[in-house]
Amino acid sequence: MKELKPKLLMTPGPTIVPERILKALSMPIIHHRTPEFTEILRDAAGRLKPIFKTDNDAFILYSSGTGAMEAAIANTINPGDKVVSIVSGKFSERLRDIAIAYGANVESVEFNWGSEIDVEKIKEKITEDTKAVTIVQNETSTGVRNPVWKIGEITKETDTLLITDVISSIAGDNIQTDKWGVDLCIGGSQKCFALPPGLAFITVSEKAWNAIEKNENRKFYFDLMKYKKKFPQTPFTSSISLLYALEESLDMIEEEGLENRIKRHVDNAEFCRTEVKKLGLELFPEKEEIASVTLTAIKHEKSEEIRTKLKENYDILVAGGQSHVKGKIFRIGHMGFVGRSELEKTISALEEVLGDL
Ligand SMILES: Cc1ncc(COP(=O)(O)O)c(C=O)c1O
């Protein structure tokens, strides 16, 4: 393999993977049908629960985050079931589109990208026959954080499931799966866990298990019943090396302390917003109160030029806008292992790039 020149990854995933995790990845492979492996899987799944703040079952899937999004829908939604999808960005569109792909009767409640969701408008659409509501807590495409608990207040005491994507915020933001009433909570590895891409996480409530037991949708690899029955083994071959890496990431999270880690993300996000505003830039979210704590989305008509210059002249990678905001915004990730020094370096390079423009 050709050697790659490292770049400072300031994207909202994948993000910087620390040395300790890279080292764990290179440990010898053990077999996945052994007591040693069982011990690792049981340990990792158990240690994910406090990060999701849940007593529900937690599973590790060997896919990128989208695999767990698909698992959530495929296991609970029967063709024709009504699903209310809250859509305000690229990833909430994806969750809705998966529901459509599995034959759901989808009611899409749409909001402008970067705006605050209107809970009253959503509430009107949730009826007794609504099987599930889908929401993305941290919309990575817009840098907006959505108030999942307000939707949980509507669905909690009903049969409606709350399916929530926390892929770009879990282990960085304060995700309260049980308190918010989230039935299927979906995470991913290459964001705040500072892991390589390739693992997805899903927690499953009792209410969700009831729906899963009655589910008739066709599925195979992501059949969650198989994962439940087989635990603490996995139905198929596990990504052993990524599990080693997950164990190391969990060690690092526990050493730092989850609450300290959340505070670090909140502080870094505030620092990033303050510094970009000092440079005269405008944030993409319509209000600062709804801004994400793991990434900052910034408006600029020359976003692509800014990104190119950061990459070519400073070896710093930031993300661009997606879909209709491509070329209009850029996004700085400050998740996982990214600290103040990486942010300072990025802001100072950004200042020089803006001066050049
Ligand atoms: C909020 C959100 N949901 C879903 C995904 C999709 O995850 P993956 O690319 O790991 O499949 C991403 C990835 O950027 C994301 O940020």
PDB file of C-alpha atoms in Angstrom, residues 60 105 118 206 304:
ATOM      1  CA  ILE A  60     -22.675  -3.562  17.707  1.00  0.00           C
ATOM      2  CA  ASN A 105     -46.378   4.920   4.306  1.00  0.00           C
ATOM      3  CA  ASP A 118     -41.573  23.124  14.796  1.00  0.00           C
ATOM      4  CA  GLU A 206     -38.763  -3.259  25.251  1.00  0.00           C
ATOM      5  CA  GLU A 304     -15.239  25.439  -2.013  1.00  0.00           C
TER       6      GLU A 304
END
